[in-house]
Coordinates of C-alpha atoms in Angstrom, one line a residue:
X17 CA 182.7 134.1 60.0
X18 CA 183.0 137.9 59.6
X19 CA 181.8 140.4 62.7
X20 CA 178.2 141.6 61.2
X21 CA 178.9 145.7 62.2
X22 CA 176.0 148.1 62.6
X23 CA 176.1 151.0 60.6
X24 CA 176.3 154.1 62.5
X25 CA 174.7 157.4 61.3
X26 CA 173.5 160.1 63.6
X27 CA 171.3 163.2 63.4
X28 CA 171.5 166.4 64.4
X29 CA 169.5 169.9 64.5
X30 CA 171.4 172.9 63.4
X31 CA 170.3 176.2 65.2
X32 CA 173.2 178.1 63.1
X33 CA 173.4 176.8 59.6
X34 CA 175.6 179.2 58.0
X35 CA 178.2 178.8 60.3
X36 CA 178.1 174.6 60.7
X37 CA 178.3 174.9 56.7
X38 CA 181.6 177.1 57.3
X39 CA 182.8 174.9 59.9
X40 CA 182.7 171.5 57.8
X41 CA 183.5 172.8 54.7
X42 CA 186.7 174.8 55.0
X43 CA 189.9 174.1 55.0
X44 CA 191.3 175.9 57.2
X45 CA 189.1 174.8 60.2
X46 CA 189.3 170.9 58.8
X47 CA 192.4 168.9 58.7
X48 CA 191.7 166.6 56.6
X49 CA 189.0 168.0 54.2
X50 CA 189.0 165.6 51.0
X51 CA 185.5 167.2 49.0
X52 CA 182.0 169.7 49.8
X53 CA 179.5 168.9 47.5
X54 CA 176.7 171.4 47.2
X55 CA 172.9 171.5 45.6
X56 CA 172.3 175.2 45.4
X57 CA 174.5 178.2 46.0
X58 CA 175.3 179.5 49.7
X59 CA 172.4 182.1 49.2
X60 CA 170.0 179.7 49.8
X61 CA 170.7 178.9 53.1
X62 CA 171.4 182.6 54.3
X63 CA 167.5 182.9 52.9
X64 CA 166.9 180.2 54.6
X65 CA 168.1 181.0 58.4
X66 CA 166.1 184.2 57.7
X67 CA 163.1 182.9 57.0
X68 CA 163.6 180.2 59.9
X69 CA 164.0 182.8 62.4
X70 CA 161.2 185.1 61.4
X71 CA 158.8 182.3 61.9
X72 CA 160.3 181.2 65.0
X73 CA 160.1 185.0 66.4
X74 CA 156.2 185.2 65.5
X75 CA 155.6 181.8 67.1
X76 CA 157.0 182.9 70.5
X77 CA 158.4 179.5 70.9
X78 CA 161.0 179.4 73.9
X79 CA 164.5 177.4 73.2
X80 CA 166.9 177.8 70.0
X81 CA 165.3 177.9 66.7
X82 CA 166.4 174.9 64.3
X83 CA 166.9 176.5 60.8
X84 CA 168.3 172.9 58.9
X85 CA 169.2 169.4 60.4
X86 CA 172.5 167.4 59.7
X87 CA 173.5 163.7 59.3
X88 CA 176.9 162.0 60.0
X89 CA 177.4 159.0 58.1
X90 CA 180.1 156.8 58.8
X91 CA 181.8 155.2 55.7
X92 CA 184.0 151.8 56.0
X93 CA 187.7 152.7 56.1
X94 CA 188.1 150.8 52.4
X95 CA 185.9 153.4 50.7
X96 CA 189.3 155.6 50.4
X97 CA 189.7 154.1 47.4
X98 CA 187.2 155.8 45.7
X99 CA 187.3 159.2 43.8
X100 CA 186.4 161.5 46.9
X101 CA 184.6 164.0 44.7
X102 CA 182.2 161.3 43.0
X103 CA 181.7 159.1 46.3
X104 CA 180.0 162.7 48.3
X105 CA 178.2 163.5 45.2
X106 CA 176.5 159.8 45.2
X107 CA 176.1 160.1 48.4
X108 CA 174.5 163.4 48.7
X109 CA 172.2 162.9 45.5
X110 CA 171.2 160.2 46.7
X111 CA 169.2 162.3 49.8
X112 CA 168.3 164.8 47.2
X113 CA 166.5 162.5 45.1
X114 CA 164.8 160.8 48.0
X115 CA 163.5 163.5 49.7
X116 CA 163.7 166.6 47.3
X117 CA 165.6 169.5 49.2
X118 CA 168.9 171.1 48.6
X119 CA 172.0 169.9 50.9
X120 CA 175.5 170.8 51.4
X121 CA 178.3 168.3 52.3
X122 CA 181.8 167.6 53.1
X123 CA 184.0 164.5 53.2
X124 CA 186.3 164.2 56.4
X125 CA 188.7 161.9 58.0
X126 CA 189.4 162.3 62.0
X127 CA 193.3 163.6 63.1
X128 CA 194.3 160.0 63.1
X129 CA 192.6 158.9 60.4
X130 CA 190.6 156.1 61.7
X131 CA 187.0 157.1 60.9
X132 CA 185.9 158.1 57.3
X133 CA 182.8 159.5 57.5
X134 CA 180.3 162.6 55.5
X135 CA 178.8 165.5 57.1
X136 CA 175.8 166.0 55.3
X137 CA 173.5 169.7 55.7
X138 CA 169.9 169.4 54.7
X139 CA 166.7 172.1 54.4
X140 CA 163.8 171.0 56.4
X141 CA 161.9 173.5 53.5
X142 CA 161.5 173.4 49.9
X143 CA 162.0 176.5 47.7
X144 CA 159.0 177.8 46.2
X145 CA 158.8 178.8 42.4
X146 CA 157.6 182.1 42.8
X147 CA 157.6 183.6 46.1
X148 CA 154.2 184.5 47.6
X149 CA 154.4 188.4 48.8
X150 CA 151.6 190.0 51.2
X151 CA 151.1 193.8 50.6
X152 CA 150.3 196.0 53.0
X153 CA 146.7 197.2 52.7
X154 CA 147.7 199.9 55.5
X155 CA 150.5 201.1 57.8
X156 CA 152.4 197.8 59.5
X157 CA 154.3 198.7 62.9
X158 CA 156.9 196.6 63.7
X159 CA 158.5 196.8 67.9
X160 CA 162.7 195.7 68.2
X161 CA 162.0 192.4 67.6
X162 CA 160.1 192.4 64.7
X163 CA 157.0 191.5 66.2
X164 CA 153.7 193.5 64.8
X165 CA 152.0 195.5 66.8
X166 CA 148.5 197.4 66.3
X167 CA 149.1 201.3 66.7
X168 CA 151.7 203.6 66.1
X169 CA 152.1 204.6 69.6
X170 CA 153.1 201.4 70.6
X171 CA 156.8 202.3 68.5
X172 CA 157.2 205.6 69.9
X173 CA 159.2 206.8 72.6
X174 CA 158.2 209.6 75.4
X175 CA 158.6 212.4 73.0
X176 CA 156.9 211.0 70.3
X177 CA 159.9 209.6 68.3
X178 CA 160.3 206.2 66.3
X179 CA 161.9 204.2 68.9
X180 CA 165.5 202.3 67.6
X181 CA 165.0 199.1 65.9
X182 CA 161.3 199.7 64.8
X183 CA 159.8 199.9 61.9
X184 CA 157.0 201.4 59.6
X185 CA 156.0 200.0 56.3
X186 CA 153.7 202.0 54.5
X187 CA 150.3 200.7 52.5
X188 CA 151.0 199.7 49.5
X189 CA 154.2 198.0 50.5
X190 CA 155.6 194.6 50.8
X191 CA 155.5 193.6 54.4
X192 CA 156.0 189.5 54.0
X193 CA 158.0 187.4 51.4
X194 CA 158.3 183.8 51.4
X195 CA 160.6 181.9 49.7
X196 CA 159.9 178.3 51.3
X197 CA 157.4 175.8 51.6
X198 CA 156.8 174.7 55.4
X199 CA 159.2 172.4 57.4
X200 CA 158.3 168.9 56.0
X201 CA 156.8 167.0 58.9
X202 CA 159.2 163.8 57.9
X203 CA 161.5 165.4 59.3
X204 CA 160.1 165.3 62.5
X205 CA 159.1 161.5 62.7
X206 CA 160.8 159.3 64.5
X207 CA 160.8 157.0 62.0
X208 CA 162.8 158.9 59.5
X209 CA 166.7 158.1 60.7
X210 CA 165.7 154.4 60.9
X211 CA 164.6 155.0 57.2
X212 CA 167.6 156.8 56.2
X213 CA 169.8 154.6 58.1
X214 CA 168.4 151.5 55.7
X215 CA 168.7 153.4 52.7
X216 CA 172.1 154.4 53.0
X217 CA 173.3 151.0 54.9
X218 CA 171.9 149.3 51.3
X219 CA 174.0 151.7 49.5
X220 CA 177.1 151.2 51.3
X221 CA 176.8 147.7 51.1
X222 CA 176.8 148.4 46.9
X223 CA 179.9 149.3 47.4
X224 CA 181.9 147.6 49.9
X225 CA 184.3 145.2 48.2
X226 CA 184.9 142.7 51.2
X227 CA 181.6 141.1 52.6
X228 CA 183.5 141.3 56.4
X229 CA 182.7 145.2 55.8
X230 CA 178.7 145.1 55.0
X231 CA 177.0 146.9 57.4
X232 CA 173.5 146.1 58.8
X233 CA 171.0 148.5 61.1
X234 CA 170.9 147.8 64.6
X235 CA 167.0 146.5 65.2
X236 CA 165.7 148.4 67.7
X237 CA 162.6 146.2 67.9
X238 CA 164.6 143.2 69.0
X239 CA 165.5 141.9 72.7
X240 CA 169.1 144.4 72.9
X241 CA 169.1 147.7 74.0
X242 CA 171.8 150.0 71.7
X243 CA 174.7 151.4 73.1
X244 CA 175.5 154.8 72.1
X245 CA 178.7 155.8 70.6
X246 CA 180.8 158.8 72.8
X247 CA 181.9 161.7 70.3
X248 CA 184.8 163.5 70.8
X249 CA 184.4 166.7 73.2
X250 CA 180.8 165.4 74.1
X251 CA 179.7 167.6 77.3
X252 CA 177.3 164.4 78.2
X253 CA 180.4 161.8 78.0
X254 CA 180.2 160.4 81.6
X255 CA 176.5 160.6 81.3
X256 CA 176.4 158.3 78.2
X257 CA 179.3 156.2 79.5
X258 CA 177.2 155.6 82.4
X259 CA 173.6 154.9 79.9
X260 CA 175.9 152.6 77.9
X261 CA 177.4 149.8 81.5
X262 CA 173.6 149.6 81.9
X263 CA 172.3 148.8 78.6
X264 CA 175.5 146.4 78.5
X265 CA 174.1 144.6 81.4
X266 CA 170.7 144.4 80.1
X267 CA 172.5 142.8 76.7
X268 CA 174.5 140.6 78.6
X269 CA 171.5 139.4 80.7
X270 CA 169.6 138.5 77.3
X271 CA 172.4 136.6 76.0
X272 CA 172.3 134.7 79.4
X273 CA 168.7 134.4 79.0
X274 CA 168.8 133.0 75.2
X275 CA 171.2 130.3 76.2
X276 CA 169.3 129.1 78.6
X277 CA 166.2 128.6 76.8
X278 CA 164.1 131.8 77.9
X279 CA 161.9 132.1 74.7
X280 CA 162.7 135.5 72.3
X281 CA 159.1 136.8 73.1
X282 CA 159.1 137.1 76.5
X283 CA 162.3 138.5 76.7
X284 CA 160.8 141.2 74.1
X285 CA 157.5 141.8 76.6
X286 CA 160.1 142.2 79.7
X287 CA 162.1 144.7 77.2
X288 CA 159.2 146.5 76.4
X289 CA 157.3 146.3 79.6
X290 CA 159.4 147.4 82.0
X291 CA 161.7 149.6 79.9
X292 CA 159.9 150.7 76.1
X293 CA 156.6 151.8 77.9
X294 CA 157.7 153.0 80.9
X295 CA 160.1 155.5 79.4
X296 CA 157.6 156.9 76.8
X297 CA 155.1 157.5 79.7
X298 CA 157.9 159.6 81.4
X299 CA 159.3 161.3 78.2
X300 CA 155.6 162.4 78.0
X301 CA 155.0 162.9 81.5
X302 CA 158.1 165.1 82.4
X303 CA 160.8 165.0 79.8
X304 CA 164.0 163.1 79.5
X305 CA 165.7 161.6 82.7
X306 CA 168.2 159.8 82.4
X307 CA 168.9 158.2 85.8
X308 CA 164.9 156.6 85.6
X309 CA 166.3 155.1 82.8
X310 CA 169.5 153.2 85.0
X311 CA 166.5 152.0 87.3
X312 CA 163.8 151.2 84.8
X313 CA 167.2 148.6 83.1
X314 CA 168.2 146.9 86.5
X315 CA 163.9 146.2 87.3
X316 CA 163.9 144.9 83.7
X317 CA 167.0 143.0 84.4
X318 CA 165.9 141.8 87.4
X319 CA 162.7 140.5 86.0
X320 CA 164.6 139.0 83.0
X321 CA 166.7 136.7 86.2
X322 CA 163.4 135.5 87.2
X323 CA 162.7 133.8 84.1
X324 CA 166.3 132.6 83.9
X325 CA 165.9 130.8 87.3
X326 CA 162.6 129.1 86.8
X327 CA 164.2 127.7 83.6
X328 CA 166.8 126.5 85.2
X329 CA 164.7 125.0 88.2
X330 CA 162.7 123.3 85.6
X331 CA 165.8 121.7 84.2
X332 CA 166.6 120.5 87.5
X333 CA 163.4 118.8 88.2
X334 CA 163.0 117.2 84.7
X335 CA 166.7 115.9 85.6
X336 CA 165.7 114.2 89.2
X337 CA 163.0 112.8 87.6
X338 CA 165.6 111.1 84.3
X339 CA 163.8 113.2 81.4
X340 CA 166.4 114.6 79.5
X341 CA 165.5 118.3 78.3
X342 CA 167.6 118.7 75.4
X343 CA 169.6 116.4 73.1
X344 CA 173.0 117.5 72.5
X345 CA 174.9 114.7 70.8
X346 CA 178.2 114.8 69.3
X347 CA 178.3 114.3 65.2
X348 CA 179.6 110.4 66.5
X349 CA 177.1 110.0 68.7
X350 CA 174.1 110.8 66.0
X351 CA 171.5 107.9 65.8
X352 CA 171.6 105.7 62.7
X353 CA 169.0 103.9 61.4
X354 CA 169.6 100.3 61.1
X355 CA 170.7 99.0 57.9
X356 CA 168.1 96.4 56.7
X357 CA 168.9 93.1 54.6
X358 CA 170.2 94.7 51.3
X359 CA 170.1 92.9 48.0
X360 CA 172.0 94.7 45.0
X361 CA 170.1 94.8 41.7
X362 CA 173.0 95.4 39.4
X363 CA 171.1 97.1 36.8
X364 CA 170.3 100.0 39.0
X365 CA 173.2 103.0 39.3
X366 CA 174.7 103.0 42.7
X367 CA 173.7 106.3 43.9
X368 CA 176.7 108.9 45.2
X369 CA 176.9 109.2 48.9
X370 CA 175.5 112.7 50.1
X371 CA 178.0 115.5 50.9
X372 CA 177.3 118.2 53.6
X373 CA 176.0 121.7 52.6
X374 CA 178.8 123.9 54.2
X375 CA 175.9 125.1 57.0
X376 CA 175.9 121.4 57.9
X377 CA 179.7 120.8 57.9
X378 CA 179.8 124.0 60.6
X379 CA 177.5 121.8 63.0
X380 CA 180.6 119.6 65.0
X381 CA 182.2 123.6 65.9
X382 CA 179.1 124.8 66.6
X383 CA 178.5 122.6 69.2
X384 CA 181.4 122.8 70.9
X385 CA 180.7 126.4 71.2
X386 CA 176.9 126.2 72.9
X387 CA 178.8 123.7 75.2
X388 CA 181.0 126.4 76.3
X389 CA 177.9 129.1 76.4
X390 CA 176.1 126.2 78.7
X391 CA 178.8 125.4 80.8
X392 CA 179.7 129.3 81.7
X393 CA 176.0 130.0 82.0
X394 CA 175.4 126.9 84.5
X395 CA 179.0 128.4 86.5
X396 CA 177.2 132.0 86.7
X397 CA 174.0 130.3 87.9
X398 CA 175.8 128.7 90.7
X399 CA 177.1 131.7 91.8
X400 CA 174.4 133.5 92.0
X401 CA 172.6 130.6 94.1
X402 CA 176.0 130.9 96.2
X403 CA 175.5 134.9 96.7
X404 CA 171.8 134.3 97.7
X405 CA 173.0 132.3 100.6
X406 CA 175.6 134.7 101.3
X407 CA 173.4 137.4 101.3
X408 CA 170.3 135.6 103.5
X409 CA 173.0 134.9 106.3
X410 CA 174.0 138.2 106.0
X411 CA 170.5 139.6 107.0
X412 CA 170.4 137.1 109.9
X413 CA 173.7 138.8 111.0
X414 CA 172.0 141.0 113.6
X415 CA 173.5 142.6 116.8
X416 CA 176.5 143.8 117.8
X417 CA 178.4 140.1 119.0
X418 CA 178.0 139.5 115.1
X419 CA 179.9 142.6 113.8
X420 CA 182.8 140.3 112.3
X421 CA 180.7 137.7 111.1
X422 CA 178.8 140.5 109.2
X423 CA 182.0 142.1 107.6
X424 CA 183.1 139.1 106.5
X425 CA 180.2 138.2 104.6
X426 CA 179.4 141.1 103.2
X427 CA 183.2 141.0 101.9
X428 CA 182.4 137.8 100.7
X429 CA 179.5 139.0 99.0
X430 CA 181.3 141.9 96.8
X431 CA 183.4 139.1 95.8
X432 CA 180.7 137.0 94.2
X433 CA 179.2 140.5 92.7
X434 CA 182.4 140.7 90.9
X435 CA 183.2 137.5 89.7
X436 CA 179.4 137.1 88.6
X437 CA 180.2 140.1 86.7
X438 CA 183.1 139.5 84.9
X439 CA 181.3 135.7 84.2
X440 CA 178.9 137.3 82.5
X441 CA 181.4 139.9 80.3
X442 CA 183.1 136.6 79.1
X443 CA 179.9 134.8 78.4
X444 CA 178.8 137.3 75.7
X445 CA 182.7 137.7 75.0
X446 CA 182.7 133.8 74.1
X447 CA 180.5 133.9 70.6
X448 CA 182.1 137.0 69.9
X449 CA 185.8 135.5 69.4
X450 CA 183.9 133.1 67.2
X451 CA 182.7 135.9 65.0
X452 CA 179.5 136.3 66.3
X453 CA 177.9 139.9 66.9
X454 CA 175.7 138.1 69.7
X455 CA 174.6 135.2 71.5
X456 CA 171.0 135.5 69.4
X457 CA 172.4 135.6 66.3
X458 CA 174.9 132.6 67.2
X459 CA 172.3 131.0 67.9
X460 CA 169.8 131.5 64.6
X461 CA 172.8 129.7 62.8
X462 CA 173.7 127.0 65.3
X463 CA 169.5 126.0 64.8
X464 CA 169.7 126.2 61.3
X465 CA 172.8 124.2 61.4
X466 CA 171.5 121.3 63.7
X467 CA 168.9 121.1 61.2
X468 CA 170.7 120.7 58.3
X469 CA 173.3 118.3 59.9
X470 CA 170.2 116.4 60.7
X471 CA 169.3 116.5 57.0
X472 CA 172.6 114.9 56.1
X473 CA 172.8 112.6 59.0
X474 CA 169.2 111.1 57.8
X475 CA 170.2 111.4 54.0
X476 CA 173.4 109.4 55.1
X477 CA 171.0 106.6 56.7
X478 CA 169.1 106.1 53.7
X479 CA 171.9 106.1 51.6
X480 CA 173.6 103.4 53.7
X481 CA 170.4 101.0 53.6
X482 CA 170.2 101.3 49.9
X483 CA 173.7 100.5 48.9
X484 CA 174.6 98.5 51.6
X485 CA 177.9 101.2 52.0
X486 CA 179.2 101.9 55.6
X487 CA 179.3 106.2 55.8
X488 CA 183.2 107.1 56.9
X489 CA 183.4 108.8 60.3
X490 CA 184.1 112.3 60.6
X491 CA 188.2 111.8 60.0
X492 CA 191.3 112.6 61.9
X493 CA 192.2 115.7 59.4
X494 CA 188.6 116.7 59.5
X495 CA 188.9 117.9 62.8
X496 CA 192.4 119.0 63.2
X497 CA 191.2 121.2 60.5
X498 CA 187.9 122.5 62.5
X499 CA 190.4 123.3 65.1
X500 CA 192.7 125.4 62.8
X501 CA 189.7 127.4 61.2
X502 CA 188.7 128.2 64.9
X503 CA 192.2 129.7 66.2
X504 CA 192.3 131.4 62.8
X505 CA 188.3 133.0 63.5
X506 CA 190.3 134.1 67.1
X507 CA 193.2 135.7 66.1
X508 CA 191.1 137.8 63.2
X509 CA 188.5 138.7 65.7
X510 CA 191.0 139.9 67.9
X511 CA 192.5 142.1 65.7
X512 CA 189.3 143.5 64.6
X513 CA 188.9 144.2 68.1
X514 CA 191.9 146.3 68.3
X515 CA 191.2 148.3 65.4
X516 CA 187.9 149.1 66.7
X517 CA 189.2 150.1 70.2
X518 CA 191.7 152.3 68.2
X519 CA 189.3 154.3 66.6
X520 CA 189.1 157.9 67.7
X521 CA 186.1 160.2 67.6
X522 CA 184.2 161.8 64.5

């Protein structure tokens, strides 16, 4: 099965258009420049900044002023096969036709050439078909920074002189000209990049020629948290890098959580909870802050543990008492109904034995798999329970006589913390060498795939009683051949895991 990849397209604001259009669309400044595809001429966005930065002057608004906003789309590596010229004008007509304002954009490779990707300019502002002028119905004074002001004595010096940088203009005059519509609030939303980022996901997925390259967009609504990708240069590396090890553990925690039967939605209300609320009230209350954010993911975490454990006590309680939770029988091991007394009526067709639907015939693997998930999720489990106890003696410890005693265990317990950690890397790890992006959506097929074997294994039963026909076991070569397909899965995940590690930044 092919690695499902998210597609990755980022937004930016632009606070100096004119020269970010210079930047990615020359030559000289880009080493591996293949096409700019352009909408209107440059004029537009000179107009453009000017108009920007008057309004943002006559607001008073403190910070930088944004004149246009710019995507980065990343592009699958095979998409070098196509005509660079066409592929950046599809791609840039397609916003234009969507949306309805003029864009600029180039086609780059990185210095190694390991990420294909589009810069792509776009004007918050529409261009009007006449421009709208305001004459002056008297003298307009203008102070240094453009601002209007009431009298004329307000622009003069001591000795009764224009000051430099004002400026009259008389009645009769001009005094504003616009050329653009206001920002369009879409913009703004934040809905709009997870719109753009389906709309252009679906077109790249036109094109891709192997289905291991379609893309899909990262649900933000479901139980993971997103890591974020570290650009090249990026003042806020550490920060990020930091951000990313806790939403990692959060991830890691879910997939520990799925396996062992923690359902979806409360795993969503503990996401959303302690973490999606809690940081829009802060965002609202005082801004961005990143290190809340570490705490707010280790409460949710530790919350999500809770529900882990009571599962797991559960299981142990239903197990003292013989109830067995959850059937997990090998393909052999499958119930068959008994075959009744069967007597042939030769004039009736002898019907063909049913075959497994490939979803089916992917159930034997499959459970070998969750067997592995369970049995590394039950090993974490018990060290945990192991580090509780370490940690309990450890605050019994008191008083000087038990100085050594207390060294030791807490060196015991940073042992634990690391092997628990590196348990839980390779749990997520597991599904992942399989093909899997993650444990949930391992586990969406191995369901399916239980169900559908259960299909067969019932057809099979029925068939049996009506021909009186004993169903072959799963063969010999059968398996020896499940085994092959899974080192070959292995060895092509691990080189896609090379390639991605030996990608450099955009």
């Amino acid at each position: 099965m092919p690695i499902v990849r998210n597609s990755f397209i980022q937004m930016s604001k632009l606070p100096n258009v004119k020269g970010r259009i210079s930047y990615i669309s020359s030559k000289a400044r880009q080493e591996n420049l293949y096409a700019v595809y352009e909408t209107t001429d440059r004029k537009f966005w000179k107009e453009l900044a000017k108009c920007n930065q008057e309004e943002f002057r006559e607001s008073g608004t403190k910070g930088n002023c944004i004149e246009a906003r710019e995507l980065i789309i990343a592009l699958p590596e095979s998409f070098v096969d196509y005509e660079p010229g066409k592929l950046l004008k599809l791609f840039t007509e397609h916003f234009k036709q969507n949306y309805g304002v003029e864009c600029i954009s180039a086609l780059h490779h990185n210095k190694r050439k390991t990420n294909y990707h589009i810069h792509l300019i776009f004007s918050e502002r529409k261009l009007l078909d006449e421009p709208v002028e305001k004459i002056a119905t008297r003298n307009m004074f203008y102070d240094e920074n453009g601002k209007h002001v009431r009298t004329k004595k307000e622009i003069l010096d001591e000795v009764g002189q224009l000051r430099s940088g004002c400026k009259i203009i008389p009645k009769g005059e001009v005094y504003e000209r616009n050329l653009f519509t206001i920002k369009d609030g879409r913009f703004k939303s934040d809905s709009f990049l997870d719109v753009v980022k389906r709309s252009y996901t679906d077109l790249i997925n036109i094109y891709v020629k192997d289905d291991k390259q379609k893309l899909k967009v990262f649900d933000r609504n479901g139980v993971y948290l997103p890591t974020k990708k570290i650009g090249k240069n990026n003042p806020k590396a550490e920060q990020i890098k930091t951000d990313n090890q806790y939403r990692t553990m959060w991830n890691q925690t879910v997939d520990r959580a799925l396996i062992s039967g923690v359902p979806e939605g409360q795993i969503l209300e503990v996401k959303q909870s302690e973490i999606g609320h809690k940081v829009k009230a802060s965002i609202q209350k005082s801004g961005r802050n990143p290190a809340l954010l570490k705490s707010l993911i280790m409460t949710a975490i530790y919350a999500l543990e809770l529900l882990i454990g009571k599962v797991f006590k559960m299981a142990s309680q239903k197990a003292d008492k013989g109830i067995e939770t959850v059937i997990k029988a090998e393909p052999e091991q499958t119930p068959v109904k008994a075959i009744k007394s069967f007597v042939k009526v030769k004039s009736e067709p002898v019907p063909e034995m049913p075959k497994k639907s490939a979803l089916a015939s992917k159930y034997p693997r499959l459970v070998d798999i969750y067997k592995k998930l369970e049995k590394q999720n039950a090993a974490i489990f018990e060290r945990e329970r192991q580090l509780a106890n370490v940690e309990k003696e450890l605050a019994g410890a008191k008083g000087i006589f038990k100085a050594k005693q207390r060294k030791e265990l807490q060196e015991q317990a940073e042992q634990l913390k690391t092997q628990i950690a590196n348990m839980k890397q390779y749990l997520s790890s597991i599904v992942q060498g399989y093909g899997y992006k993650n444990v949930k959506e391992f586990l969406a097929e191995f369901k399916a795939s239980k169900a559908e074997y259960a299909d067969y294994q019932s057809a099979v039963a029925k068939w049996e009683q009506q021909t009186g026909n004993k169903a072959e076991a799963d063969s010999m070569k059968a398996r020896l051949q499940r085994k092959q397909q899974e080192v070959k899965e292995r060895e092509n995940s691990r080189q896609s895991h090379r390639r991605r590690k030996d990608k450099g930044g955009r």
